[in-house]
mmCIF file of C-alpha atoms and ligand atoms in Angstrom:
data_model
loop_
_atom_site.group_PDB
_atom_site.id
_atom_site.type_symbol
_atom_site.label_atom_id
_atom_site.label_comp_id
_atom_site.label_asym_id
_atom_site.label_seq_id
_atom_site.Cartn_x
_atom_site.Cartn_y
_atom_site.Cartn_z
ATOM 1 C CA MET Q 39 -1.395 -20.450 -19.601
ATOM 2 C CA ILE Q 40 -2.110 -23.675 -18.131
ATOM 3 C CA PHE Q 41 -1.588 -26.815 -20.023
ATOM 4 C CA GLU Q 42 -4.234 -29.447 -19.841
ATOM 5 C CA SER Q 43 -2.524 -32.758 -20.360
ATOM 6 C CA HIS Q 44 -5.404 -35.137 -20.188
ATOM 7 C CA ALA Q 45 -9.078 -34.571 -21.006
ATOM 8 C CA HIS Q 46 -11.905 -36.374 -22.961
ATOM 9 C CA TYR Q 47 -13.759 -33.766 -24.582
ATOM 10 C CA ASP Q 48 -15.093 -36.401 -27.121
ATOM 11 C CA ASP Q 49 -17.253 -37.780 -24.199
ATOM 12 C CA GLU Q 50 -21.020 -37.477 -24.743
ATOM 13 C CA VAL Q 51 -21.551 -35.497 -21.674
ATOM 14 C CA PHE Q 52 -20.019 -32.487 -23.545
ATOM 15 C CA ASP Q 53 -22.395 -32.953 -26.514
ATOM 16 C CA GLU Q 54 -24.701 -30.086 -25.385
ATOM 17 C CA ASP Q 55 -22.054 -27.342 -24.674
ATOM 18 C CA ARG Q 56 -18.766 -28.659 -26.215
ATOM 19 C CA GLU Q 57 -18.151 -25.863 -28.466
ATOM 20 C CA GLU Q 58 -18.900 -23.108 -25.991
ATOM 21 C CA LEU Q 59 -16.860 -24.746 -23.309
ATOM 22 C CA LEU Q 60 -13.748 -25.074 -25.619
ATOM 23 C CA ALA Q 61 -14.175 -21.730 -26.817
ATOM 24 C CA SER Q 62 -14.114 -20.278 -23.333
ATOM 25 C CA LEU Q 63 -10.843 -21.956 -22.237
ATOM 26 C CA ALA Q 64 -8.428 -19.439 -23.404
ATOM 27 C CA GLY Q 65 -10.194 -16.674 -21.686
ATOM 28 C CA HIS Q 66 -9.843 -18.662 -18.422
ATOM 29 C CA GLY Q 67 -6.075 -19.035 -18.850
ATOM 30 C CA ILE Q 68 -6.124 -22.635 -20.377
ATOM 31 C CA GLY Q 69 -3.773 -22.912 -23.187
ATOM 32 C CA THR Q 70 -3.028 -26.264 -24.938
ATOM 33 C CA VAL Q 71 -5.388 -29.297 -24.388
ATOM 34 C CA ILE Q 72 -4.363 -32.986 -25.082
ATOM 35 C CA ASN Q 73 -7.493 -34.941 -25.821
ATOM 36 C CA VAL Q 74 -6.812 -38.548 -24.990
ATOM 37 C CA GLY Q 75 -8.418 -41.458 -26.910
ATOM 38 C CA ALA Q 76 -9.829 -44.228 -24.747
ATOM 39 C CA SER Q 77 -11.562 -46.372 -27.494
ATOM 40 C CA LEU Q 78 -11.355 -46.584 -31.298
ATOM 41 C CA SER Q 79 -14.532 -44.352 -31.563
ATOM 42 C CA GLY Q 80 -12.971 -41.956 -29.023
ATOM 43 C CA CYS Q 81 -9.890 -41.642 -31.101
ATOM 44 C CA GLU Q 82 -11.901 -40.905 -34.268
ATOM 45 C CA GLN Q 83 -13.596 -37.917 -32.407
ATOM 46 C CA THR Q 84 -10.229 -36.864 -31.001
ATOM 47 C CA LEU Q 85 -9.026 -36.613 -34.614
ATOM 48 C CA ARG Q 86 -12.017 -34.418 -35.395
ATOM 49 C CA LEU Q 87 -11.268 -32.240 -32.351
ATOM 50 C CA THR Q 88 -7.739 -31.661 -33.393
ATOM 51 C CA GLU Q 89 -8.809 -30.463 -36.850
ATOM 52 C CA GLN Q 90 -11.399 -28.130 -35.408
ATOM 53 C CA TYR Q 91 -9.314 -26.511 -32.600
ATOM 54 C CA PRO Q 92 -5.793 -25.153 -33.036
ATOM 55 C CA PHE Q 93 -5.037 -25.652 -29.389
ATOM 56 C CA VAL Q 94 -6.237 -29.208 -29.176
ATOM 57 C CA TYR Q 95 -3.619 -32.112 -29.792
ATOM 58 C CA GLY Q 96 -4.475 -35.814 -29.558
ATOM 59 C CA ALA Q 97 -3.347 -39.133 -28.166
ATOM 60 C CA MET Q 98 -4.202 -42.375 -29.929
ATOM 61 C CA GLY Q 99 -4.939 -45.366 -27.883
ATOM 62 C CA VAL Q 100 -7.301 -47.817 -26.366
ATOM 63 C CA HIS Q 101 -7.907 -47.797 -22.456
ATOM 64 C CA PRO Q 102 -7.430 -51.218 -20.828
ATOM 65 C CA SER Q 103 -11.099 -51.705 -20.023
ATOM 66 C CA GLU Q 104 -11.896 -51.348 -23.724
ATOM 67 C CA THR Q 105 -9.262 -53.588 -25.153
ATOM 68 C CA GLN Q 106 -11.802 -56.299 -26.057
ATOM 69 C CA GLU Q 107 -12.560 -54.109 -29.199
ATOM 70 C CA LEU Q 108 -8.957 -54.346 -30.447
ATOM 71 C CA ASN Q 109 -7.753 -56.607 -33.177
ATOM 72 C CA GLU Q 110 -5.101 -56.361 -35.943
ATOM 73 C CA GLU Q 111 -7.274 -54.045 -38.087
ATOM 74 C CA GLY Q 112 -7.721 -51.626 -35.040
ATOM 75 C CA MET Q 113 -4.048 -51.712 -34.398
ATOM 76 C CA ALA Q 114 -3.227 -50.925 -38.140
ATOM 77 C CA TRP Q 115 -5.791 -47.917 -37.967
ATOM 78 C CA LEU Q 116 -4.037 -46.741 -34.849
ATOM 79 C CA ARG Q 117 -0.685 -46.914 -36.373
ATOM 80 C CA GLU Q 118 -1.896 -44.861 -39.496
ATOM 81 C CA GLN Q 119 -3.394 -42.057 -37.237
ATOM 82 C CA CYS Q 120 -0.188 -41.782 -35.192
ATOM 83 C CA ALA Q 121 1.554 -40.300 -38.275
ATOM 84 C CA ARG Q 122 -0.732 -37.312 -38.308
ATOM 85 C CA GLU Q 123 0.765 -33.950 -37.288
ATOM 86 C CA LYS Q 124 -1.276 -33.227 -34.250
ATOM 87 C CA ILE Q 125 -1.026 -36.632 -32.734
ATOM 88 C CA VAL Q 126 1.620 -36.306 -29.953
ATOM 89 C CA ALA Q 127 1.266 -39.564 -27.953
ATOM 90 C CA VAL Q 128 -0.030 -43.026 -27.746
ATOM 91 C CA GLY Q 129 -2.573 -43.338 -24.993
ATOM 92 C CA GLU Q 130 -4.227 -43.931 -22.876
ATOM 93 C CA ILE Q 131 -2.951 -47.444 -22.445
ATOM 94 C CA GLY Q 132 -2.162 -49.702 -19.500
ATOM 95 C CA LEU Q 133 -3.821 -51.980 -16.958
ATOM 96 C CA ASP Q 134 -7.057 -51.550 -14.786
ATOM 97 C CA TYR Q 135 -7.779 -54.250 -12.409
ATOM 98 C CA TYR Q 136 -10.360 -52.299 -10.472
ATOM 99 C CA TRP Q 137 -12.681 -53.258 -13.505
ATOM 100 C CA LYS Q 138 -12.546 -56.948 -13.906
ATOM 101 C CA GLU Q 139 -13.213 -57.066 -17.555
ATOM 102 C CA PRO Q 140 -11.536 -57.854 -19.780
ATOM 103 C CA GLU Q 141 -9.365 -60.323 -17.867
ATOM 104 C CA PRO Q 142 -5.847 -59.358 -17.085
ATOM 105 C CA ALA Q 143 -4.266 -61.638 -19.972
ATOM 106 C CA VAL Q 144 -6.195 -59.702 -22.531
ATOM 107 C CA GLN Q 145 -5.296 -56.257 -20.937
ATOM 108 C CA LYS Q 146 -1.737 -57.312 -20.874
ATOM 109 C CA LYS Q 147 -1.589 -58.415 -24.560
ATOM 110 C CA TRP Q 148 -2.906 -55.094 -25.865
ATOM 111 C CA PHE Q 149 -0.888 -52.919 -23.424
ATOM 112 C CA GLU Q 150 2.192 -54.765 -24.788
ATOM 113 C CA ARG Q 151 1.108 -54.163 -28.442
ATOM 114 C CA GLN Q 152 0.414 -50.502 -27.863
ATOM 115 C CA LEU Q 153 3.665 -50.110 -25.992
ATOM 116 C CA GLU Q 154 5.254 -51.592 -29.189
ATOM 117 C CA LEU Q 155 3.198 -49.277 -31.296
ATOM 118 C CA ALA Q 156 4.637 -46.189 -29.406
ATOM 119 C CA ARG Q 157 8.238 -47.543 -29.954
ATOM 120 C CA GLU Q 158 7.628 -47.965 -33.697
ATOM 121 C CA VAL Q 159 5.955 -44.463 -34.334
ATOM 122 C CA LYS Q 160 8.452 -42.821 -31.841
ATOM 123 C CA LEU Q 161 5.875 -41.191 -29.605
ATOM 124 C CA PRO Q 162 5.647 -40.982 -25.822
ATOM 125 C CA VAL Q 163 3.017 -43.042 -23.961
ATOM 126 C CA ILE Q 164 0.110 -41.981 -21.685
ATOM 127 C CA ILE Q 165 -0.241 -44.730 -19.042
ATOM 128 C CA HIS Q 166 -3.403 -45.579 -17.212
ATOM 129 C CA SER Q 167 -2.852 -47.874 -14.255
ATOM 130 C CA ARG Q 168 -5.418 -48.672 -11.482
ATOM 131 C CA ASP Q 169 -5.082 -51.356 -8.809
ATOM 132 C CA ALA Q 170 -2.418 -52.901 -10.963
ATOM 133 C CA ALA Q 171 0.742 -51.184 -9.710
ATOM 134 C CA LYS Q 172 3.120 -54.264 -9.840
ATOM 135 C CA ASP Q 173 1.996 -55.519 -13.253
ATOM 136 C CA THR Q 174 2.193 -52.200 -14.917
ATOM 137 C CA LEU Q 175 5.718 -51.363 -13.652
ATOM 138 C CA CYS Q 176 7.030 -54.898 -14.459
ATOM 139 C CA MET Q 177 5.703 -54.762 -18.146
ATOM 140 C CA MET Q 178 7.101 -51.329 -18.585
ATOM 141 C CA GLN Q 179 10.457 -52.335 -17.356
ATOM 142 C CA ALA Q 180 10.636 -55.416 -19.400
ATOM 143 C CA LEU Q 181 9.515 -53.581 -22.593
ATOM 144 C CA HIS Q 182 11.942 -50.641 -21.879
ATOM 145 C CA ALA Q 183 9.194 -47.990 -21.792
ATOM 146 C CA GLU Q 184 11.976 -45.481 -20.599
ATOM 147 C CA GLU Q 185 13.055 -45.493 -24.292
ATOM 148 C CA MET Q 186 9.605 -44.095 -25.394
ATOM 149 C CA GLY Q 187 9.115 -41.885 -22.261
ATOM 150 C CA GLY Q 188 5.771 -40.748 -21.143
ATOM 151 C CA VAL Q 189 3.488 -39.758 -18.319
ATOM 152 C CA VAL Q 190 1.610 -41.963 -15.780
ATOM 153 C CA HIS Q 191 -1.680 -40.349 -15.908
ATOM 154 C CA CYS Q 192 -3.757 -39.718 -12.746
ATOM 155 C CA TYR Q 193 -0.917 -40.930 -10.647
ATOM 156 C CA SER Q 194 -2.317 -42.456 -7.595
ATOM 157 C CA TYR Q 195 0.409 -44.653 -6.169
ATOM 158 C CA THR Q 196 2.995 -44.229 -3.486
ATOM 159 C CA LYS Q 197 6.151 -42.245 -3.264
ATOM 160 C CA GLU Q 198 8.173 -45.435 -3.182
ATOM 161 C CA LEU Q 199 6.681 -46.359 -6.653
ATOM 162 C CA ALA Q 200 7.149 -42.884 -7.879
ATOM 163 C CA ARG Q 201 10.924 -43.387 -7.350
ATOM 164 C CA GLU Q 202 10.837 -46.381 -9.787
ATOM 165 C CA TYR Q 203 8.990 -44.277 -12.521
ATOM 166 C CA LEU Q 204 11.547 -41.296 -11.965
ATOM 167 C CA GLU Q 205 14.214 -43.775 -12.748
ATOM 168 C CA MET Q 206 12.525 -44.358 -16.185
ATOM 169 C CA ASP Q 207 12.500 -40.590 -16.497
ATOM 170 C CA PHE Q 208 8.633 -40.695 -16.636
ATOM 171 C CA TYR Q 209 6.281 -37.760 -15.832
ATOM 172 C CA PHE Q 210 3.261 -37.784 -13.500
ATOM 173 C CA GLY Q 211 -0.028 -36.492 -14.346
ATOM 174 C CA ILE Q 212 -1.593 -34.862 -11.319
ATOM 175 C CA GLY Q 213 -5.307 -34.285 -11.298
ATOM 176 C CA GLY Q 214 -8.407 -33.522 -9.032
ATOM 177 C CA VAL Q 215 -7.669 -36.171 -6.455
ATOM 178 C CA ILE Q 216 -4.756 -34.116 -5.064
ATOM 179 C CA THR Q 217 -7.401 -31.524 -3.699
ATOM 180 C CA PHE Q 218 -9.175 -34.319 -1.649
ATOM 181 C CA LYS Q 219 -8.780 -34.150 2.072
ATOM 182 C CA ASN Q 220 -8.074 -38.006 2.341
ATOM 183 C CA ALA Q 221 -5.401 -38.102 -0.502
ATOM 184 C CA LYS Q 222 -2.508 -38.427 2.050
ATOM 185 C CA LYS Q 223 -0.573 -40.979 0.083
ATOM 186 C CA LEU Q 224 -0.769 -38.971 -3.028
ATOM 187 C CA LYS Q 225 0.203 -35.710 -1.307
ATOM 188 C CA GLU Q 226 3.241 -37.430 -0.023
ATOM 189 C CA ALA Q 227 4.034 -38.682 -3.520
ATOM 190 C CA VAL Q 228 3.571 -35.173 -5.009
ATOM 191 C CA ALA Q 229 5.895 -33.491 -2.262
ATOM 192 C CA TYR Q 230 8.552 -36.103 -3.241
ATOM 193 C CA ILE Q 231 8.385 -35.867 -7.064
ATOM 194 C CA PRO Q 232 10.336 -33.000 -8.679
ATOM 195 C CA LEU Q 233 8.149 -30.267 -10.117
ATOM 196 C CA GLU Q 234 10.123 -30.713 -13.431
ATOM 197 C CA LYS Q 235 8.383 -34.146 -13.818
ATOM 198 C CA ILE Q 236 4.755 -33.011 -12.933
ATOM 199 C CA LEU Q 237 2.055 -32.328 -15.538
ATOM 200 C CA LEU Q 238 -1.305 -30.872 -14.767
ATOM 201 C CA GLU Q 239 -4.438 -32.666 -15.863
ATOM 202 C CA THR Q 240 -8.294 -33.020 -15.127
ATOM 203 C CA ASP Q 241 -9.203 -36.368 -16.827
ATOM 204 C CA SER Q 242 -12.495 -34.478 -17.625
ATOM 205 C CA PRO Q 243 -15.252 -35.362 -17.461
ATOM 206 C CA TYR Q 244 -14.098 -37.347 -14.500
ATOM 207 C CA LEU Q 245 -12.610 -36.793 -11.115
ATOM 208 C CA SER Q 246 -13.543 -33.008 -10.415
ATOM 209 C CA PRO Q 247 -11.322 -31.360 -7.832
ATOM 210 C CA GLU Q 248 -12.775 -29.760 -4.603
ATOM 211 C CA PRO Q 249 -14.739 -27.558 -4.345
ATOM 212 C CA ASN Q 250 -16.526 -29.159 -7.434
ATOM 213 C CA ARG Q 251 -16.114 -32.743 -6.454
ATOM 214 C CA GLY Q 252 -18.849 -34.977 -7.843
ATOM 215 C CA LYS Q 253 -19.714 -32.646 -10.610
ATOM 216 C CA ARG Q 254 -18.809 -32.944 -14.435
ATOM 217 C CA ASN Q 255 -15.152 -31.945 -14.689
ATOM 218 C CA SER Q 256 -13.674 -29.497 -17.135
ATOM 219 C CA SER Q 257 -10.338 -27.877 -17.772
ATOM 220 C CA LEU Q 258 -11.717 -24.762 -16.052
ATOM 221 C CA ASN Q 259 -11.108 -26.546 -12.840
ATOM 222 C CA LEU Q 260 -7.256 -26.738 -13.538
ATOM 223 C CA PRO Q 261 -6.384 -23.765 -11.048
ATOM 224 C CA TYR Q 262 -7.671 -25.609 -8.105
ATOM 225 C CA ILE Q 263 -5.174 -28.482 -9.022
ATOM 226 C CA ALA Q 264 -2.455 -26.055 -9.621
ATOM 227 C CA GLU Q 265 -2.999 -24.324 -6.284
ATOM 228 C CA ALA Q 266 -2.904 -27.597 -4.449
ATOM 229 C CA VAL Q 267 0.436 -28.480 -6.086
ATOM 230 C CA ALA Q 268 1.771 -25.090 -5.320
ATOM 231 C CA GLN Q 269 0.928 -25.422 -1.721
ATOM 232 C CA LEU Q 270 2.654 -28.780 -1.387
ATOM 233 C CA LYS Q 271 5.696 -27.520 -3.168
ATOM 234 C CA GLY Q 272 5.897 -24.202 -1.377
ATOM 235 C CA VAL Q 273 6.008 -22.256 -4.627
ATOM 236 C CA SER Q 274 3.643 -19.974 -6.250
ATOM 237 C CA CYS Q 275 0.790 -20.963 -8.483
ATOM 238 C CA GLU Q 276 2.094 -19.144 -11.306
ATOM 239 C CA GLU Q 277 5.396 -21.140 -10.993
ATOM 240 C CA VAL Q 278 3.431 -24.455 -11.040
ATOM 241 C CA VAL Q 279 1.698 -23.264 -14.114
ATOM 242 C CA GLU Q 280 4.763 -22.207 -15.874
ATOM 243 C CA ILE Q 281 6.930 -25.199 -15.112
ATOM 244 C CA THR Q 282 4.214 -27.870 -15.820
ATOM 245 C CA ARG Q 283 3.547 -26.121 -19.141
ATOM 246 C CA ARG Q 284 7.205 -26.409 -20.098
ATOM 247 C CA ASN Q 285 7.217 -30.112 -18.882
ATOM 248 C CA ALA Q 286 4.352 -30.915 -21.156
ATOM 249 C CA GLU Q 287 5.787 -29.054 -24.207
ATOM 250 C CA ARG Q 288 9.107 -31.023 -23.611
ATOM 251 C CA LEU Q 289 7.322 -34.319 -23.271
ATOM 252 C CA PHE Q 290 4.823 -33.893 -26.216
ATOM 253 C CA ARG Q 291 7.601 -32.064 -28.274
ATOM 254 C CA LEU Q 292 5.341 -29.091 -29.011
ATOM 255 C CA ARG Q 293 8.078 -26.559 -29.295
ATOM 256 C CA ALA Q 294 11.590 -26.073 -28.067
ATOM 257 C CA ALA Q 295 10.920 -25.842 -24.263
HETATM 258 NI NI1 NI Z 283 -8.394 -40.476 -19.124
#
């Protein structure tokens, strides 16, 4: 079964067929799903999904572009939710300079606070980093993120930067972008990263792989991503599925992997 390490099934674009879609995943070879919080309301809905579906686990966190909503009360609420049994990570958290709001100082403040939260509650982190390679790495090194461990989701940086994250023993979330023809830099990085450090993800509803690029994404597209990774690694698709599942179970401590 394929392990979906990053999806947003709380998104309103799934309102019309969420139940049907989630119920169909197992029949298509998709096993565990991590639903990742990106805002406080998204976290609330993530909690509901983890209660409703045995195969759905959750991550609690506020995406950098949403951090203007955070305050002490919000942080206290997140901390409480992290104690729940099916919450397996803090995320997604990080820096996003592609979107100019909120300003970097605000994003950095709440990235630091949420990294500290992960340390406190002893959970791994799910990192979102876009157009902010240097600041993300600097903060993670300064705050010793290697002690919490985690995954750089939708990894989109170079092979050289991957080496830095490997030194911190981080995992790499690989999604639909790997199937794009122009993803030369990412393909080089994936060829370099050991399969034992790769997780499969879709980031649904965003970033659909080829041949469904531009459409609403769902975990049903994971086989296209597994296939692209298998080709780059020169191994079978089954091997990619099996090893990445074990990687995710190890990182999120879901069973003795
Ligand atoms: Ni995401």
